[in-house]
Short mmCIF file of C-alpha atoms (C1' of nucleotides) in Angstrom, two decimals:
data_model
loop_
_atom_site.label_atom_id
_atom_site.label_comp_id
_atom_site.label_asym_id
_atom_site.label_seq_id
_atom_site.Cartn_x
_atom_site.Cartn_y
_atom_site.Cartn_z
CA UNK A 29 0.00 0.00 0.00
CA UNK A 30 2.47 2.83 1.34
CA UNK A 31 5.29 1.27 -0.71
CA UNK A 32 3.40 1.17 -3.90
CA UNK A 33 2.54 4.95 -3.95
CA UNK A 34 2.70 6.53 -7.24
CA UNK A 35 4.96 9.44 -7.16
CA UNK A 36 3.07 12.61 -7.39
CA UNK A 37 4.22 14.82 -10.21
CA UNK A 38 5.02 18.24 -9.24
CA UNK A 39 4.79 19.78 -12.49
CA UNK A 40 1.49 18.62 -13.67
CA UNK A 41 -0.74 21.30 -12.04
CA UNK A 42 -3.68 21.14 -13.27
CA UNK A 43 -6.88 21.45 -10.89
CA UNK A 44 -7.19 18.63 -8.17
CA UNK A 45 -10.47 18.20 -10.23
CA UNK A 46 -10.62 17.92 -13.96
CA UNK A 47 -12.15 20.92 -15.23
CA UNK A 48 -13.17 18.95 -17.87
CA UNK A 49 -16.89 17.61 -18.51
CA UNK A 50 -16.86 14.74 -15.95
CA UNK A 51 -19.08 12.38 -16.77
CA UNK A 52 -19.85 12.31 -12.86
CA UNK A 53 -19.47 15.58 -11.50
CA UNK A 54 -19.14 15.14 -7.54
CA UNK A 55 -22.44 15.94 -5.36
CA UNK A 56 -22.41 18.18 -2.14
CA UNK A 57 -22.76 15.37 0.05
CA UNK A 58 -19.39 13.60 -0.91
CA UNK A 59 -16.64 14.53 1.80
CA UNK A 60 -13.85 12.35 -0.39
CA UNK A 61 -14.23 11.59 -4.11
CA UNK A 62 -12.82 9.17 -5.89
CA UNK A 63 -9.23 10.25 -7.08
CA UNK A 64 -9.01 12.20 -10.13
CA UNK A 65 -6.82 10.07 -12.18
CA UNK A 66 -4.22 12.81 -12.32
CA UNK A 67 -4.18 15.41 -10.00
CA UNK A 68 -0.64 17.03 -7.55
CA UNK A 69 -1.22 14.62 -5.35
CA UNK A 70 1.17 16.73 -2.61
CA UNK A 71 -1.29 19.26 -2.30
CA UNK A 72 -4.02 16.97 -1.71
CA UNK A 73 -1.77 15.92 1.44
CA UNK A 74 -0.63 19.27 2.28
CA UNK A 75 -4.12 20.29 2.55
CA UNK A 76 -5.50 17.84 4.57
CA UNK A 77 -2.49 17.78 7.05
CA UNK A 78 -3.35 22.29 7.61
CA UNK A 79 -6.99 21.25 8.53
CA UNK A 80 -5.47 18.74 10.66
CA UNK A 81 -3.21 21.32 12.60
CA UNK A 82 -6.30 23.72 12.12
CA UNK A 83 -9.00 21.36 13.97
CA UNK A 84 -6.49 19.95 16.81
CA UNK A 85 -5.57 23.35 17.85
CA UNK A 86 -9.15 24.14 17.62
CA UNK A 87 -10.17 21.89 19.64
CA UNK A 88 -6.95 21.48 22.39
CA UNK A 89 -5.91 18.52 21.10
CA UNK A 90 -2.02 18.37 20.69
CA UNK A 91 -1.35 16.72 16.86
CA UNK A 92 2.19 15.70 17.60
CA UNK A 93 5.47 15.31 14.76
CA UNK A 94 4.61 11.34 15.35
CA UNK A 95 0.93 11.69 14.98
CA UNK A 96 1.14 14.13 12.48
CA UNK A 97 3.69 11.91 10.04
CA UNK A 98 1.13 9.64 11.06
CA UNK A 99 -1.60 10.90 9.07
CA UNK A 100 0.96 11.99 6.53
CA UNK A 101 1.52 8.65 5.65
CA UNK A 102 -2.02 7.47 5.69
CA UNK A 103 -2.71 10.65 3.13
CA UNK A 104 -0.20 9.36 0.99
CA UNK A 105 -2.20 6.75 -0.37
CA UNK A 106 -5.89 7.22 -1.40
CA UNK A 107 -6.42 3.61 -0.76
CA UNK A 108 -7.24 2.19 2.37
CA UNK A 109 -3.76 1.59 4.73
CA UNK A 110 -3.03 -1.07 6.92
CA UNK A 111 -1.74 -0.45 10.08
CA UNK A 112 1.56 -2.75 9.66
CA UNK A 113 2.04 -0.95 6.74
CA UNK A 114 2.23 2.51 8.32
CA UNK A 115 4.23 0.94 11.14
CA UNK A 116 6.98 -0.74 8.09
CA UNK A 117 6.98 2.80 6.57
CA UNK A 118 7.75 4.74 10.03
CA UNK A 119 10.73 1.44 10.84
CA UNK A 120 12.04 3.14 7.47
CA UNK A 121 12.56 6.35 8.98
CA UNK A 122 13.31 5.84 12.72
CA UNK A 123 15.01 3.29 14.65
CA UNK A 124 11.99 2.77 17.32
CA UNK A 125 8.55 1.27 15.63
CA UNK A 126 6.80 -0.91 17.57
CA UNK A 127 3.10 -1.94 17.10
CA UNK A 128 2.06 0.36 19.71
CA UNK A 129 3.19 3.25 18.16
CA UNK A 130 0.99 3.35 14.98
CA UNK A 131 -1.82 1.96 17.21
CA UNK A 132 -1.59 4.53 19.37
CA UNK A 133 -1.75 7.14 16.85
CA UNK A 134 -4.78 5.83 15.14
CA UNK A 135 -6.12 5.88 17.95
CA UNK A 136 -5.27 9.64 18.44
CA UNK A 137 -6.44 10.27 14.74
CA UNK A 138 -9.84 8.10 15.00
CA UNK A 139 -10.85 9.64 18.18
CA UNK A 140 -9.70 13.20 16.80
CA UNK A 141 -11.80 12.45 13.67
CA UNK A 142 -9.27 12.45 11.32
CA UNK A 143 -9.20 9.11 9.89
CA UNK A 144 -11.30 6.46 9.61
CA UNK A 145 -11.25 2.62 10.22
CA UNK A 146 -12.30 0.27 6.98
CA UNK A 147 -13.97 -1.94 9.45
CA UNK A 148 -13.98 -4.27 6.43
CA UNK A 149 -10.30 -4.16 5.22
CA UNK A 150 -8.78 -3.53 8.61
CA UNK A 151 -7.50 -0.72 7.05
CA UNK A 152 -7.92 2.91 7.36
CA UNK A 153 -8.15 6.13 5.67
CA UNK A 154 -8.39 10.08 5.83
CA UNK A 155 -11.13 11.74 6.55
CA UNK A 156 -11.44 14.44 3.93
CA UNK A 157 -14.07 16.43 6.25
CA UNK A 158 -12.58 16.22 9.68
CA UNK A 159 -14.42 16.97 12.85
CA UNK A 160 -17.12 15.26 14.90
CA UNK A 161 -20.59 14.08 14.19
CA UNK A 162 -20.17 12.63 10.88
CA UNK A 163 -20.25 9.33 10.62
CA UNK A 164 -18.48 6.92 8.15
CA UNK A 165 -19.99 5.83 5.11
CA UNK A 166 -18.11 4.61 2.33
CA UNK A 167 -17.76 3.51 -1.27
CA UNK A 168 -14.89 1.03 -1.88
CA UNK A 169 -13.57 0.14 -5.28
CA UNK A 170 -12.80 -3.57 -5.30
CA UNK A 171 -10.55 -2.97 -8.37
CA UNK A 172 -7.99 0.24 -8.10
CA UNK A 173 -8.82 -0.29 -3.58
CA UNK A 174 -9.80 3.73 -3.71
CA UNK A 175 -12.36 5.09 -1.45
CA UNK A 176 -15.06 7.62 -1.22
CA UNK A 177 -16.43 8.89 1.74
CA UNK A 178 -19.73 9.82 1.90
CA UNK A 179 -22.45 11.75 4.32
CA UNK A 180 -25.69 11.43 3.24
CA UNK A 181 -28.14 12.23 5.34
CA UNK A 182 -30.99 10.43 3.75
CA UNK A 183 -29.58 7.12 4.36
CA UNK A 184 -29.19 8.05 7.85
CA UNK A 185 -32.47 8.90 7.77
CA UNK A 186 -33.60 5.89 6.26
CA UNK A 187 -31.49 3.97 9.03
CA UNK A 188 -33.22 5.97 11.92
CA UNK A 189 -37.00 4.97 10.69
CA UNK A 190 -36.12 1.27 10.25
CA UNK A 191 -34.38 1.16 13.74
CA UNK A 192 -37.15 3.57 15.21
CA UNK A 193 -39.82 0.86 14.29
CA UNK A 194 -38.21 -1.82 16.39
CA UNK A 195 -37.22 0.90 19.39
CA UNK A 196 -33.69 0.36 18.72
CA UNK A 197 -31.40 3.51 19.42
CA UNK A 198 -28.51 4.09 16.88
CA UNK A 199 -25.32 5.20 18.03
CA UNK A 200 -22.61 3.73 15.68
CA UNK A 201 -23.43 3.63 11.81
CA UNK A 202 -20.88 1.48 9.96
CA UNK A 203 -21.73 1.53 5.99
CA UNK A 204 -18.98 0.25 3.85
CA UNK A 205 -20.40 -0.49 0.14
CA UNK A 206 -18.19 -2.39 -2.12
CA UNK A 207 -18.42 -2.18 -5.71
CA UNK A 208 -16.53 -0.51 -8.69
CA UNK A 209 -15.81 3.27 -9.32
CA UNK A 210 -17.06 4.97 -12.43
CA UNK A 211 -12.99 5.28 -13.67
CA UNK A 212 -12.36 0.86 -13.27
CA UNK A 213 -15.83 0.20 -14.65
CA UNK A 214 -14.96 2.32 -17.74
CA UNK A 215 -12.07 0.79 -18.32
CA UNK A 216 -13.81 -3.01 -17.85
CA UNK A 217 -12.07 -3.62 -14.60
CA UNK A 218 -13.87 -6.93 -13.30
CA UNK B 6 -19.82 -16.65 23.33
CA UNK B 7 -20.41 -20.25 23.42
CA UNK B 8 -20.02 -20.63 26.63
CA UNK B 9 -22.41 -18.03 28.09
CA UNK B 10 -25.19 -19.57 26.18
CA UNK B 11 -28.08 -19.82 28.27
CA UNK B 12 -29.28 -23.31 28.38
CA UNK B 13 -32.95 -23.25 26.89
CA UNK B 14 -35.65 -24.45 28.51
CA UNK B 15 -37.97 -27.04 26.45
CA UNK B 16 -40.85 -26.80 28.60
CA UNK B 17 -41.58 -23.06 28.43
CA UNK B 18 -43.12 -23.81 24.55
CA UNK B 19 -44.99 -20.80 24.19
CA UNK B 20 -44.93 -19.34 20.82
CA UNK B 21 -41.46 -18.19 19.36
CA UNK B 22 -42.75 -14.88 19.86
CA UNK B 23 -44.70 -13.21 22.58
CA UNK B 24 -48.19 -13.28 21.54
CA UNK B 25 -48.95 -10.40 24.13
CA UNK B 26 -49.11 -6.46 23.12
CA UNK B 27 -45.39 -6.31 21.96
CA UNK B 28 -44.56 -2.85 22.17
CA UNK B 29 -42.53 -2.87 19.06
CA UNK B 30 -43.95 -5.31 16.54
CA UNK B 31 -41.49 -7.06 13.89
CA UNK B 32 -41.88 -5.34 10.80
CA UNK B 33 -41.84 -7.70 7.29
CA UNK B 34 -38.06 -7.23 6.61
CA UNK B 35 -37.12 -8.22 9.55
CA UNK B 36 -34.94 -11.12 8.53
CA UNK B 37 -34.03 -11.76 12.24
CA UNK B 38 -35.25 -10.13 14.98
CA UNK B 39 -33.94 -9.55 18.36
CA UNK B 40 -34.32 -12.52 21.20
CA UNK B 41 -37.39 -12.71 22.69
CA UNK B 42 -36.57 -12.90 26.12
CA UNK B 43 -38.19 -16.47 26.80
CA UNK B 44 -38.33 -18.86 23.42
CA UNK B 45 -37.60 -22.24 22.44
CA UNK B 46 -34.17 -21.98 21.28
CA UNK B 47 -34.11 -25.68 20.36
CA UNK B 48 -36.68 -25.01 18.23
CA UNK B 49 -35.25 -21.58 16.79
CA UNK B 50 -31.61 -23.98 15.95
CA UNK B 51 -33.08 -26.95 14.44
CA UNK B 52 -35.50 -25.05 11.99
CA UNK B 53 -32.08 -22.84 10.93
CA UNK B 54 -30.82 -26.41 10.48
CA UNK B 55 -33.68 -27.76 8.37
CA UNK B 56 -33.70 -24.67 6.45
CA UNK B 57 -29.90 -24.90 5.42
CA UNK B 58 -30.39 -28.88 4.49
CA UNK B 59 -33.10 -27.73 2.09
CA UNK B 60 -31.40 -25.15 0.56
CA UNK B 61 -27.82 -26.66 0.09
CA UNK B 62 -30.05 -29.49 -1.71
CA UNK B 63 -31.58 -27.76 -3.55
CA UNK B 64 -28.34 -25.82 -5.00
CA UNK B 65 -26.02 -28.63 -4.79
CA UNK B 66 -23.86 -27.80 -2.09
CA UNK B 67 -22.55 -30.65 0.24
CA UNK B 68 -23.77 -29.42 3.76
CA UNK B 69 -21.15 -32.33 5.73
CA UNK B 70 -21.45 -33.31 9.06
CA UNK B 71 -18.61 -30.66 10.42
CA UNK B 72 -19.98 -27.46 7.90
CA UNK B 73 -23.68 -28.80 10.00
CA UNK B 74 -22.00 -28.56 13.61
CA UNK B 75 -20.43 -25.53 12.65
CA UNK B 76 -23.41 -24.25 11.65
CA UNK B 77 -25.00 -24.99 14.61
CA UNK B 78 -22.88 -24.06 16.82
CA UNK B 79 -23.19 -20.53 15.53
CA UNK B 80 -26.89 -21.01 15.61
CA UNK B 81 -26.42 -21.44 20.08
CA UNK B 82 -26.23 -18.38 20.45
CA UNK B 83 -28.39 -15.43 19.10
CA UNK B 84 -25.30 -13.06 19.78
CA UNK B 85 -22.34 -13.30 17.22
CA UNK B 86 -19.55 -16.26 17.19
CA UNK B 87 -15.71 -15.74 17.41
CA UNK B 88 -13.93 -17.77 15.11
CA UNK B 89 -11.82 -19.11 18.04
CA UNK B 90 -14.95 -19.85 20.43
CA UNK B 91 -16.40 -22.34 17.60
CA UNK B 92 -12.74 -23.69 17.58
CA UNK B 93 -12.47 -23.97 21.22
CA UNK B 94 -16.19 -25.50 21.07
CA UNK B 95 -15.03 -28.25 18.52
CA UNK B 96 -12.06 -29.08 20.56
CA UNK B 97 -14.02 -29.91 23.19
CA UNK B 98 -16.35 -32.89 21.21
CA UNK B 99 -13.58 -34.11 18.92
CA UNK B 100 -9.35 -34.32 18.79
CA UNK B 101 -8.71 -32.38 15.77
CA UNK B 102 -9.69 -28.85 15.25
CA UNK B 103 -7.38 -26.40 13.85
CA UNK B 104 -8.04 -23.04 12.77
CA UNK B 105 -8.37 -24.11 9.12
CA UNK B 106 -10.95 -26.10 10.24
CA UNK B 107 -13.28 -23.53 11.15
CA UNK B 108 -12.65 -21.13 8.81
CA UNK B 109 -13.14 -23.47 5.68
CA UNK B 110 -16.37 -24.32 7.37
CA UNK B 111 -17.29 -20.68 7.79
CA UNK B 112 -16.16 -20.23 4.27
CA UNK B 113 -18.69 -22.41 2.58
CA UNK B 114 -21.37 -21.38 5.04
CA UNK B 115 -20.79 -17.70 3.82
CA UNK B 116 -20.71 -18.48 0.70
CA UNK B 117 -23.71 -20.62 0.83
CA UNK B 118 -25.27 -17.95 2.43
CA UNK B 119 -25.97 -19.41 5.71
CA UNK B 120 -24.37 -17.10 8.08
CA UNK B 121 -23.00 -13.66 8.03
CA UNK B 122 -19.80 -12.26 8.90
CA UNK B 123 -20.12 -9.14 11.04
CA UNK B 124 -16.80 -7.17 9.93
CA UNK B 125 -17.20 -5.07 13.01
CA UNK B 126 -16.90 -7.67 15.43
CA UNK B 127 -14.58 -9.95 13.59
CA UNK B 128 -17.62 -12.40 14.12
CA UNK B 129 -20.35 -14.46 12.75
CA UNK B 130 -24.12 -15.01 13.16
CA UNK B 131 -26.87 -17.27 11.56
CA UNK B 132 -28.52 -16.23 9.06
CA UNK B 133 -32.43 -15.89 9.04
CA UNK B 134 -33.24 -16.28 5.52
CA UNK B 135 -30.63 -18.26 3.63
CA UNK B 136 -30.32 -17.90 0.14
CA UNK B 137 -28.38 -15.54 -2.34
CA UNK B 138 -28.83 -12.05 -3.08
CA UNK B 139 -29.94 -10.61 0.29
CA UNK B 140 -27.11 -8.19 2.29
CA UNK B 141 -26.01 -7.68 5.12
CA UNK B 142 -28.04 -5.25 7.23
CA UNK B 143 -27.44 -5.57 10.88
CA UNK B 144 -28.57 -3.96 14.15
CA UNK B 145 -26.15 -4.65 16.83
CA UNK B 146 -27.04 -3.98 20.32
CA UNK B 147 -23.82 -2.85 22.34
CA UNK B 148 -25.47 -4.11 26.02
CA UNK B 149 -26.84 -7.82 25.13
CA UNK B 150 -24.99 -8.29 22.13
CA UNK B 151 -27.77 -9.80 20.07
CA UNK B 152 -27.93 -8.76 16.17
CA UNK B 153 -30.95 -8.21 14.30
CA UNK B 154 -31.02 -8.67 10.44
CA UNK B 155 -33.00 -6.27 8.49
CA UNK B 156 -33.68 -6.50 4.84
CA UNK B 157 -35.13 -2.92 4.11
CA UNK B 158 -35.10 -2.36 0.53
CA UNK B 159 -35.27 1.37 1.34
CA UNK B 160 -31.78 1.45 2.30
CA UNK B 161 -30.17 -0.46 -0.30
CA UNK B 162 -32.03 1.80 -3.14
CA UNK B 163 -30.53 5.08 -1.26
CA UNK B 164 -27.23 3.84 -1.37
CA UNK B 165 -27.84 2.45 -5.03
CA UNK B 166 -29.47 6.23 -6.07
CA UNK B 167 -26.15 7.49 -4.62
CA UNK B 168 -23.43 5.12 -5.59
CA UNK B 169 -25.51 6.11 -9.77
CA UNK B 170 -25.18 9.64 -8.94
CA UNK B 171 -21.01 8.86 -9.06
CA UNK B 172 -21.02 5.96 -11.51
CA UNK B 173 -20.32 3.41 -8.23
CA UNK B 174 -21.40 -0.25 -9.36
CA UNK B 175 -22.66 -1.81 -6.01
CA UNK B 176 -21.11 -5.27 -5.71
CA UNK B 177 -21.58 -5.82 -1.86
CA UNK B 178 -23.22 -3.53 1.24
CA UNK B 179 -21.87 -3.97 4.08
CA UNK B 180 -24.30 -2.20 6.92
CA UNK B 181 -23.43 -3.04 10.71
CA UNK B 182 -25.69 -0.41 13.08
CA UNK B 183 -24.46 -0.40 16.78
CA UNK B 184 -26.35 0.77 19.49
CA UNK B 185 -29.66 -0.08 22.09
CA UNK B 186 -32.21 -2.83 21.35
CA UNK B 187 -35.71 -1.94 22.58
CA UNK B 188 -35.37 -4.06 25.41
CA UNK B 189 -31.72 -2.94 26.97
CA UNK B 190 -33.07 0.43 26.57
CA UNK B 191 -36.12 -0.24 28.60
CA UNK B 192 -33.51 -2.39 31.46
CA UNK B 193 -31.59 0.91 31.47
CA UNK B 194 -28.79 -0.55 30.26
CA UNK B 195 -26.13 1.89 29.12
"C1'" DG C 23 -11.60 -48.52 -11.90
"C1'" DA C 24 -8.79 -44.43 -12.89
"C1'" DA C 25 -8.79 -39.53 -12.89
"C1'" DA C 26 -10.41 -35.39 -11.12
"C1'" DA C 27 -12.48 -32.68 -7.71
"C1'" DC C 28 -13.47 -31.91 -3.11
"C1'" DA C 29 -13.24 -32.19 2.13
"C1'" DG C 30 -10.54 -32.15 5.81
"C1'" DG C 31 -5.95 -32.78 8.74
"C1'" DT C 32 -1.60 -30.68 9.94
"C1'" DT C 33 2.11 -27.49 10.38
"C1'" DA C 34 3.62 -23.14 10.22
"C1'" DG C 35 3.43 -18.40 9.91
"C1'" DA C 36 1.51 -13.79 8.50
"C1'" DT C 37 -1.23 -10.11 10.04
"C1'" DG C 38 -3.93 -7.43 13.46
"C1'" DA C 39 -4.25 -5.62 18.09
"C1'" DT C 40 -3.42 -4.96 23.16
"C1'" DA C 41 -1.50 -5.33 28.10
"C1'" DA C 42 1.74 -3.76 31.21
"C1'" DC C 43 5.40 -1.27 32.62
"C1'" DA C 44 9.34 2.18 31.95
"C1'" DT C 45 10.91 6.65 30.53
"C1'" DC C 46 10.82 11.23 29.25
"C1'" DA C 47 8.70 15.68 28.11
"C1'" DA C 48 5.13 19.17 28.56
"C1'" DA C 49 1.76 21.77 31.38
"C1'" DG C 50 0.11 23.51 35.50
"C1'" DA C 51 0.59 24.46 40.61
"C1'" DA C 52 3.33 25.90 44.54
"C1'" DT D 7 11.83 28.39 39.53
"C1'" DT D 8 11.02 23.79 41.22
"C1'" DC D 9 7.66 20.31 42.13
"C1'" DT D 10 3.92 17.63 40.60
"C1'" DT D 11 0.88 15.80 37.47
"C1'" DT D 12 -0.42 14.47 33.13
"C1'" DG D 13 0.34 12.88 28.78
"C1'" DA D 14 3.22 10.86 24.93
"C1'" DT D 15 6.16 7.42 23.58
"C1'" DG D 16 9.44 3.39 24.09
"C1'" DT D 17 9.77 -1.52 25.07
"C1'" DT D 18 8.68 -6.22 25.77
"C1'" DA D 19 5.62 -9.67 25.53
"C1'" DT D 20 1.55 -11.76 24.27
"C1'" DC D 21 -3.02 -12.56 22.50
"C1'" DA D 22 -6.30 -12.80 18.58
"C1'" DT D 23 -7.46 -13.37 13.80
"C1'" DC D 24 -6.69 -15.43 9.57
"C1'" DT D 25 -4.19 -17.86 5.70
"C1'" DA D 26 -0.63 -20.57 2.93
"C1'" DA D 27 0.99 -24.84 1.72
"C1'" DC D 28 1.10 -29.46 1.66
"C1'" DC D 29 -0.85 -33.99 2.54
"C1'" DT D 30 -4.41 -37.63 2.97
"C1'" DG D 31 -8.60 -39.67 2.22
"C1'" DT D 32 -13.28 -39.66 0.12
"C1'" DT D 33 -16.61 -38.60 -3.32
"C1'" DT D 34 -17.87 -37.81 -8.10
"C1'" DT D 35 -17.33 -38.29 -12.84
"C1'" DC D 36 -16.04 -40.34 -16.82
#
DNA sequence: GAAAACAGGTTAGATGATAACATCAAAGAA
DNA sequence: TTCTTTGATGTTATCATCTAACCTGTTTTC
């Protein structure tokens, strides 16, 4: 996953979004789209590691150099990481990695809101719209392992009614929906 | 898991469920609903049992003695089954058991479409109404532990109305909602 | 009855996650 | 400032979940 990161080319700035007519141009109510094939991939990070200093010292919590490579190297991907992968890529760069030490940043970033876990891969991702309340829903692509995040209230919605009628209280909604993105279906992934 | 199961009682043969005033009725799509707190869980096992015999006949699959006890076993309990409690419980009543063992039975029962896996909970539960095509939609109560399956076709066409509006082909839903069941909320329970 | 396909045993190990305790640094109180 | 408390991380060990690979025996199919 980390070690098969495409390097992002610098020079190639076009718009993180193709200004082009997108055959699917991306609703409101998606907090992560699905990658734009090519798009300066550093900025993407850059950006979400700012709202991550932004919302931690917004909210007094202290987004340390470990926690904050952390998330740097879950950002580097916009597939779904696994933790032993993160905890290879930080053995790379520092003598002392031990399983606790990515653990206990996700753990950090989960609570924080700035990642989320894949309950379904084991794996987890960015949050592209950090900050509390929302609650993960996703779209996985089985065949390029991308992910979309989604907050769509009408599902929720539609959640709430069904559990209302059997007097069931929701407090954790975990919606991971596997399938195949617009970009691997048009090019006949399986 | 296995081992808290609470050993049923064949005398109390009232109905499967309460005929009194239930306070919150079990809608059609209700695959599987939550325990009723006093039930024939002899009964509730052995019909899963019949149900899977027909159906593997009737589709060809070989349901063999161990993929039956494994089945079973899962069926003890109306809260979800570690893969190492079934192991441990298979120990117990024969010599060999290794993990492949009960993961190759929990393969073919997943594939045939007899249980579920719940991804949150790394576990597995019965399922209601074998037989392809239906998802997984799951109410999970965090005090008693006892799942509900719910096959609301309201919630699968939101997701499917959203996954069109970005070209997402849904392949697989995956829909795990933690929280209170009607009657832990009433208990108090937290 | 031989070949092929399938079920299961067995060994080993990869991957995922946590407990428990030690150390050091930052933040707040005296 | 110095003391004290809290929080972050290092370290070791272990538990939990799942799979690969290879082998044996049993059905099924031709």
């Amino acid at each position: 996953m980390i070690t098969s990161k495409k390097t992002s080319r610098p020079r190639a700035s076009k718009l993180a979004r193709p200004s082009g007519p997108a055959r699917h141009p991306v609703p409101a109510h998606v907090l992560r789209s699905f990658t734009p094939a090519r798009h300066d991939h550093r900025r993407c990070v850059s950006a979400a590691l700012s709202k991550a200093d932004a919302t931690c010292n917004a909210s007094g919590r202290r987004l340390t150099p470990l926690r904050r490579r952390v998330l740097e190297l879950v950002w580097r991907s916009h597939t779904p990481v696994k933790a032993y992968d993160l905890l290879a890529a930080l053995g790379r760069e520092r003598e002392q990695a031990a399983p606790p030490t990515v653990y206990r940043a996700l753990d950090f970033l989960l609570e924080a809101g700035l990642v989320h876990r894949i309950a379904s891969l084991n794996a987890f991702v960015g949050c592209g719209e950090p900050g509390p309340g929302h609650t993960g829903q996703f779209l996985i692509c089985t065949a390029c392992g991308t992910v979309a995040e989604l907050d769509e209230p009408a599902l929720s919605k539609t959640i709430a009614a069904s559990a209302e009628r059997l007097g069931f209280e929701v407090r954790r909604e975990t919606i991971e929906i596997a399938g195949l993105c617009a970009g691997c279906r048009r090019r006949g992934a399986d």
